[in-house]
mmCIF file of C-alpha atoms in Angstrom:
data_model
loop_
_atom_site.group_PDB
_atom_site.id
_atom_site.type_symbol
_atom_site.label_atom_id
_atom_site.label_comp_id
_atom_site.label_asym_id
_atom_site.label_seq_id
_atom_site.Cartn_x
_atom_site.Cartn_y
_atom_site.Cartn_z
ATOM 1 C CA UNK C 752 0.000 0.000 0.000
ATOM 2 C CA UNK C 753 1.275 3.421 -0.955
ATOM 3 C CA UNK C 754 1.781 5.547 2.179
ATOM 4 C CA UNK C 755 0.988 8.789 0.279
ATOM 5 C CA UNK C 756 -2.717 7.805 0.274
ATOM 6 C CA UNK C 757 -2.718 8.077 4.059
ATOM 7 C CA UNK C 758 -1.277 11.590 3.897
ATOM 8 C CA UNK C 759 -3.730 12.551 1.151
ATOM 9 C CA UNK C 760 -6.664 11.317 3.253
ATOM 10 C CA UNK C 761 -5.331 13.271 6.239
ATOM 11 C CA UNK C 762 -4.997 16.427 4.113
ATOM 12 C CA UNK C 763 -8.519 16.054 2.732
ATOM 13 C CA UNK C 764 -9.826 15.488 6.269
ATOM 14 C CA UNK C 765 -8.175 18.663 7.560
ATOM 15 C CA UNK C 766 -9.291 20.788 4.583
ATOM 16 C CA UNK C 767 -12.873 19.485 4.677
ATOM 17 C CA UNK C 768 -13.034 20.137 8.432
ATOM 18 C CA UNK C 769 -11.876 23.747 7.927
ATOM 19 C CA UNK C 770 -14.264 24.237 4.964
ATOM 20 C CA UNK C 771 -17.057 22.894 7.138
ATOM 21 C CA UNK C 772 -16.259 25.430 9.875
ATOM 22 C CA UNK C 773 -16.034 28.317 7.384
ATOM 23 C CA UNK C 774 -19.389 27.439 5.809
ATOM 24 C CA UNK C 775 -21.061 26.926 9.184
ATOM 25 C CA UNK C 776 -19.674 30.267 10.354
ATOM 26 C CA UNK C 777 -21.303 31.921 7.343
ATOM 27 C CA UNK C 778 -24.646 30.286 8.208
ATOM 28 C CA UNK C 779 -24.565 27.875 5.267
ATOM 29 C CA UNK C 780 -25.118 24.643 7.148
ATOM 30 C CA UNK C 781 -26.569 22.788 4.147
ATOM 31 C CA UNK C 782 -23.528 23.448 1.992
ATOM 32 C CA UNK C 783 -21.259 22.506 4.913
ATOM 33 C CA UNK C 784 -22.980 19.114 5.106
ATOM 34 C CA UNK C 785 -22.697 18.641 1.330
ATOM 35 C CA UNK C 786 -18.963 19.478 1.464
ATOM 36 C CA UNK C 787 -18.418 16.951 4.246
ATOM 37 C CA UNK C 788 -20.291 14.294 2.278
ATOM 38 C CA UNK C 789 -18.290 15.095 -0.874
ATOM 39 C CA UNK C 790 -15.037 14.714 1.083
ATOM 40 C CA UNK C 791 -16.236 11.394 2.477
ATOM 41 C CA UNK C 792 -17.172 10.114 -0.999
ATOM 42 C CA UNK C 793 -13.797 11.164 -2.481
ATOM 43 C CA UNK C 794 -11.924 9.367 0.311
ATOM 44 C CA UNK C 795 -14.161 6.277 -0.046
ATOM 45 C CA UNK C 796 -13.325 6.151 -3.774
ATOM 46 C CA UNK C 797 -9.639 6.168 -2.881
ATOM 47 C CA UNK C 798 -9.838 3.402 -0.300
ATOM 48 C CA UNK C 799 -12.508 1.178 -1.827
ATOM 49 C CA UNK C 800 -9.835 -0.882 -3.645
ATOM 50 C CA UNK C 801 -7.917 -1.368 -0.402
ATOM 51 C CA UNK C 802 -11.091 -2.412 1.460
ATOM 52 C CA UNK C 803 -11.820 -4.925 -1.296
ATOM 53 C CA UNK C 804 -8.250 -6.288 -1.008
ATOM 54 C CA UNK C 805 -8.626 -6.474 2.769
ATOM 55 C CA UNK C 806 -11.815 -8.546 2.593
ATOM 56 C CA UNK C 807 -10.218 -10.783 -0.065
ATOM 57 C CA UNK C 808 -7.253 -11.322 2.249
ATOM 58 C CA UNK C 809 -9.555 -12.168 5.198
ATOM 59 C CA UNK C 810 -11.453 -14.656 2.998
ATOM 60 C CA UNK C 811 -8.196 -16.306 1.934
ATOM 61 C CA UNK C 812 -6.791 -16.341 5.453
ATOM 62 C CA UNK C 813 -9.785 -18.095 6.967
ATOM 63 C CA UNK C 814 -10.582 -19.996 3.752
ATOM 64 C CA UNK C 815 -14.175 -18.709 3.701
ATOM 65 C CA UNK R 533 6.884 16.024 -10.334
ATOM 66 C CA UNK R 534 7.811 19.653 -10.946
ATOM 67 C CA UNK R 535 4.969 19.959 -13.462
ATOM 68 C CA UNK R 536 2.545 18.531 -10.891
ATOM 69 C CA UNK R 537 3.683 21.040 -8.273
ATOM 70 C CA UNK R 538 3.445 23.879 -10.790
ATOM 71 C CA UNK R 539 -0.053 22.707 -11.745
ATOM 72 C CA UNK R 540 -1.022 22.565 -8.076
ATOM 73 C CA UNK R 541 0.236 26.114 -7.506
ATOM 74 C CA UNK R 542 -1.682 27.312 -10.567
ATOM 75 C CA UNK R 543 -4.910 25.625 -9.385
ATOM 76 C CA UNK R 544 -4.491 27.153 -5.907
ATOM 77 C CA UNK R 545 -3.825 30.594 -7.377
ATOM 78 C CA UNK R 546 -6.810 30.326 -9.755
ATOM 79 C CA UNK R 547 -9.158 29.280 -6.946
ATOM 80 C CA UNK R 548 -7.870 32.034 -4.656
ATOM 81 C CA UNK R 549 -8.441 34.606 -7.428
ATOM 82 C CA UNK R 550 -11.934 33.212 -8.047
ATOM 83 C CA UNK R 551 -12.654 33.596 -4.322
ATOM 84 C CA UNK R 552 -11.396 37.195 -4.427
ATOM 85 C CA UNK R 553 -13.581 37.927 -7.476
ATOM 86 C CA UNK R 554 -16.653 36.440 -5.790
ATOM 87 C CA UNK R 555 -16.020 38.458 -2.636
ATOM 88 C CA UNK R 556 -15.602 41.609 -4.740
ATOM 89 C CA UNK R 557 -18.832 41.011 -6.695
ATOM 90 C CA UNK R 558 -21.086 41.903 -3.758
ATOM 91 C CA UNK R 559 -19.146 45.130 -3.177
ATOM 92 C CA UNK R 560 -19.538 46.028 -6.849
ATOM 93 C CA UNK R 561 -23.291 45.419 -6.657
ATOM 94 C CA UNK R 562 -23.557 47.782 -3.656
ATOM 95 C CA UNK R 563 -21.494 50.407 -5.492
ATOM 96 C CA UNK R 564 -23.622 50.116 -8.629
ATOM 97 C CA UNK R 565 -26.834 50.409 -6.607
ATOM 98 C CA UNK R 566 -25.506 53.545 -4.893
ATOM 99 C CA UNK R 567 -24.608 55.010 -8.320
ATOM 100 C CA UNK R 568 -28.072 54.177 -9.652
ATOM 101 C CA UNK R 569 -29.625 55.793 -6.579
ATOM 102 C CA UNK R 570 -27.607 58.909 -7.363
ATOM 103 C CA UNK R 571 -29.001 59.027 -10.917
ATOM 104 C CA UNK R 572 -32.556 58.650 -9.548
ATOM 105 C CA UNK R 573 -31.994 61.615 -7.235
ATOM 106 C CA UNK R 574 -30.753 63.587 -10.258
ATOM 107 C CA UNK R 575 -33.855 62.526 -12.199
ATOM 108 C CA UNK R 576 -36.058 63.701 -9.340
ATOM 109 C CA UNK R 577 -34.435 67.126 -9.304
ATOM 110 C CA UNK R 578 -34.709 67.363 -13.105
ATOM 111 C CA UNK R 579 -38.470 66.697 -12.885
ATOM 112 C CA UNK R 580 -39.211 68.586 -9.676
ATOM 113 C CA UNK R 581 -37.120 71.738 -9.982
ATOM 114 C CA UNK R 582 -36.080 72.093 -13.619
ATOM 115 C CA UNK R 583 -39.439 70.699 -14.880
ATOM 116 C CA UNK R 584 -37.806 69.227 -17.980
ATOM 117 C CA UNK R 585 -39.769 66.742 -20.094
ATOM 118 C CA UNK R 586 -38.543 63.190 -19.589
ATOM 119 C CA UNK R 587 -36.471 62.805 -22.819
ATOM 120 C CA UNK R 588 -34.621 66.023 -21.985
ATOM 121 C CA UNK R 589 -34.235 65.025 -18.315
ATOM 122 C CA UNK R 590 -32.803 61.632 -19.338
ATOM 123 C CA UNK R 591 -30.389 63.277 -21.776
ATOM 124 C CA UNK R 592 -29.202 65.664 -19.036
ATOM 125 C CA UNK R 593 -28.617 62.771 -16.635
ATOM 126 C CA UNK R 594 -26.766 60.834 -19.359
ATOM 127 C CA UNK R 595 -24.292 63.715 -19.559
ATOM 128 C CA UNK R 596 -23.643 63.657 -15.817
ATOM 129 C CA UNK R 597 -23.844 59.909 -15.100
ATOM 130 C CA UNK R 598 -20.879 57.557 -15.467
ATOM 131 C CA UNK R 599 -20.275 54.424 -17.504
ATOM 132 C CA UNK R 600 -23.190 52.328 -18.633
ATOM 133 C CA UNK R 601 -25.711 54.421 -16.668
ATOM 134 C CA UNK R 602 -24.915 57.223 -19.112
ATOM 135 C CA UNK R 603 -25.652 54.808 -21.971
ATOM 136 C CA UNK R 604 -28.834 53.633 -20.214
ATOM 137 C CA UNK R 605 -30.247 57.158 -19.892
ATOM 138 C CA UNK R 606 -28.993 58.191 -23.334
ATOM 139 C CA UNK R 607 -30.746 55.199 -24.885
ATOM 140 C CA UNK R 608 -33.948 55.977 -22.929
ATOM 141 C CA UNK R 609 -33.851 59.566 -24.101
ATOM 142 C CA UNK R 610 -33.302 58.527 -27.723
ATOM 143 C CA UNK R 611 -36.084 55.917 -27.680
ATOM 144 C CA UNK R 612 -38.550 58.382 -26.167
ATOM 145 C CA UNK R 613 -37.565 61.209 -28.520
ATOM 146 C CA UNK R 614 -37.871 58.906 -31.571
ATOM 147 C CA UNK R 615 -41.122 57.463 -30.150
ATOM 148 C CA UNK R 616 -39.575 54.045 -30.771
ATOM 149 C CA UNK R 617 -41.344 52.493 -27.764
ATOM 150 C CA UNK R 618 -43.185 53.445 -24.578
ATOM 151 C CA UNK R 619 -41.304 54.492 -21.463
ATOM 152 C CA UNK R 620 -42.222 51.326 -19.517
ATOM 153 C CA UNK R 621 -40.893 49.060 -22.289
ATOM 154 C CA UNK R 622 -37.775 51.153 -22.873
ATOM 155 C CA UNK R 623 -37.081 51.242 -19.111
ATOM 156 C CA UNK R 624 -37.423 47.460 -18.764
ATOM 157 C CA UNK R 625 -35.256 46.824 -21.831
ATOM 158 C CA UNK R 626 -32.575 49.177 -20.470
ATOM 159 C CA UNK R 627 -32.666 47.524 -17.041
ATOM 160 C CA UNK R 628 -32.319 44.076 -18.628
ATOM 161 C CA UNK R 629 -29.132 45.368 -20.259
ATOM 162 C CA UNK R 630 -27.826 46.487 -16.849
ATOM 163 C CA UNK R 631 -28.369 43.016 -15.332
ATOM 164 C CA UNK R 632 -25.119 41.751 -16.837
ATOM 165 C CA UNK R 633 -23.283 44.449 -14.965
ATOM 166 C CA UNK R 634 -23.406 43.315 -11.315
ATOM 167 C CA UNK R 635 -27.112 44.080 -10.756
ATOM 168 C CA UNK R 636 -29.001 41.127 -9.376
ATOM 169 C CA UNK R 637 -32.399 40.003 -10.658
ATOM 170 C CA UNK R 638 -33.855 41.191 -7.346
ATOM 171 C CA UNK R 639 -32.584 44.744 -8.016
ATOM 172 C CA UNK R 640 -33.964 44.710 -11.551
ATOM 173 C CA UNK R 641 -37.370 43.610 -10.248
ATOM 174 C CA UNK R 642 -37.341 46.354 -7.591
ATOM 175 C CA UNK R 643 -36.655 49.008 -10.259
ATOM 176 C CA UNK R 644 -38.873 47.477 -12.955
ATOM 177 C CA UNK R 645 -42.105 49.144 -11.842
ATOM 178 C CA UNK R 646 -40.544 52.585 -11.934
ATOM 179 C CA UNK R 647 -40.757 52.722 -15.743
ATOM 180 C CA UNK R 648 -44.547 52.583 -15.899
ATOM 181 C CA UNK R 649 -44.897 55.050 -12.995
ATOM 182 C CA UNK R 650 -42.539 57.485 -14.728
ATOM 183 C CA UNK R 651 -44.752 57.261 -17.799
ATOM 184 C CA UNK R 652 -47.500 58.953 -15.801
ATOM 185 C CA UNK R 653 -48.443 62.486 -16.895
ATOM 186 C CA UNK R 654 -48.607 63.763 -13.334
ATOM 187 C CA UNK R 655 -45.180 64.863 -12.094
ATOM 188 C CA UNK R 656 -46.244 64.298 -8.455
ATOM 189 C CA UNK R 657 -46.786 60.598 -9.260
ATOM 190 C CA UNK R 658 -43.406 60.469 -11.004
ATOM 191 C CA UNK R 659 -41.661 62.015 -7.993
ATOM 192 C CA UNK R 660 -43.422 59.655 -5.577
ATOM 193 C CA UNK R 661 -42.363 56.676 -7.709
ATOM 194 C CA UNK R 662 -38.749 57.881 -7.701
ATOM 195 C CA UNK R 663 -38.899 58.362 -3.914
ATOM 196 C CA UNK R 664 -40.185 54.807 -3.542
ATOM 197 C CA UNK R 665 -37.397 53.416 -5.726
ATOM 198 C CA UNK R 666 -34.793 55.385 -3.750
ATOM 199 C CA UNK R 667 -36.321 54.086 -0.500
ATOM 200 C CA UNK R 668 -36.164 50.519 -1.887
ATOM 201 C CA UNK R 669 -32.455 50.974 -2.648
ATOM 202 C CA UNK R 670 -31.913 52.518 0.798
ATOM 203 C CA UNK R 671 -33.519 49.391 2.273
ATOM 204 C CA UNK R 672 -31.296 47.041 0.258
ATOM 205 C CA UNK R 673 -27.955 48.847 0.789
ATOM 206 C CA UNK R 674 -27.424 48.386 4.579
ATOM 207 C CA UNK R 675 -28.310 44.664 4.371
ATOM 208 C CA UNK R 676 -26.017 44.323 1.403
ATOM 209 C CA UNK R 677 -23.096 45.919 3.260
ATOM 210 C CA UNK R 678 -23.481 43.540 6.222
ATOM 211 C CA UNK R 679 -23.951 40.557 3.894
ATOM 212 C CA UNK R 680 -20.905 41.568 1.821
ATOM 213 C CA UNK R 681 -18.660 41.723 4.881
ATOM 214 C CA UNK R 682 -19.778 38.228 5.899
ATOM 215 C CA UNK R 683 -19.828 36.634 2.444
ATOM 216 C CA UNK R 684 -16.616 38.328 1.294
ATOM 217 C CA UNK R 685 -14.613 36.730 4.096
ATOM 218 C CA UNK R 686 -16.246 33.366 3.393
ATOM 219 C CA UNK R 687 -15.574 33.479 -0.377
ATOM 220 C CA UNK R 688 -11.899 34.400 0.129
ATOM 221 C CA UNK R 689 -11.403 31.484 2.553
ATOM 222 C CA UNK R 690 -13.398 29.111 0.347
ATOM 223 C CA UNK R 691 -11.250 30.055 -2.641
ATOM 224 C CA UNK R 692 -8.007 29.250 -0.839
ATOM 225 C CA UNK R 693 -9.278 26.072 0.832
ATOM 226 C CA UNK R 694 -11.060 24.851 -2.303
ATOM 227 C CA UNK R 695 -7.855 25.311 -4.307
ATOM 228 C CA UNK R 696 -5.862 23.366 -1.708
ATOM 229 C CA UNK R 697 -8.506 20.605 -1.658
ATOM 230 C CA UNK R 698 -8.547 20.247 -5.464
ATOM 231 C CA UNK R 699 -4.740 20.151 -5.489
ATOM 232 C CA UNK R 700 -4.630 17.412 -2.850
ATOM 233 C CA UNK R 701 -7.273 15.364 -4.667
ATOM 234 C CA UNK R 702 -5.535 15.701 -8.043
ATOM 235 C CA UNK R 703 -1.937 15.158 -6.853
#
């Protein structure tokens, strides 16, 4: 697994958290929620391959 | 890698500039409304004190107003003098042209009724209509100033953070 993905996820997490605060501060709660969801979806797209590999590995390990 | 970093810097800079432009847009709208208010006050004095007919009053304002307001009043004066169309239609057409220039649809709607009221023969009705339009602008301006201060800060921050987010996602 490439370690840069971890740093990218951390960076997205920090930026989305700050964006969320800025939007909430401006009274735009709906857009803040949408931004958070968008960040979550982007990160899920990045890690979905790794999650799939993980479950494959668990299946192989326990011969399920 | 250098190209990626350069691209990232360019994306950040573009987003920051977009944020600055968005924050500046509200200020421009307030400035344009204040300028338009000024032309309405001029129009009122032209009707009330100088008692000029409307085409002449519009032409006089066109000489004193700045930028596209001068064109707006000049065009109104020409259309009325040539009897090309009625004042209400000419006014609405002129306002639609101003919409591209930082006026919001809400502003255009607030000023839209003024055209038909100005077409009235009675100068007292015309003056009352101008007073109402000026009062409408006076109502909008303080809210706009407060909103601009709040939104301007938000747009600048969003520009910077959005640029950083796009860069991180694309890198």
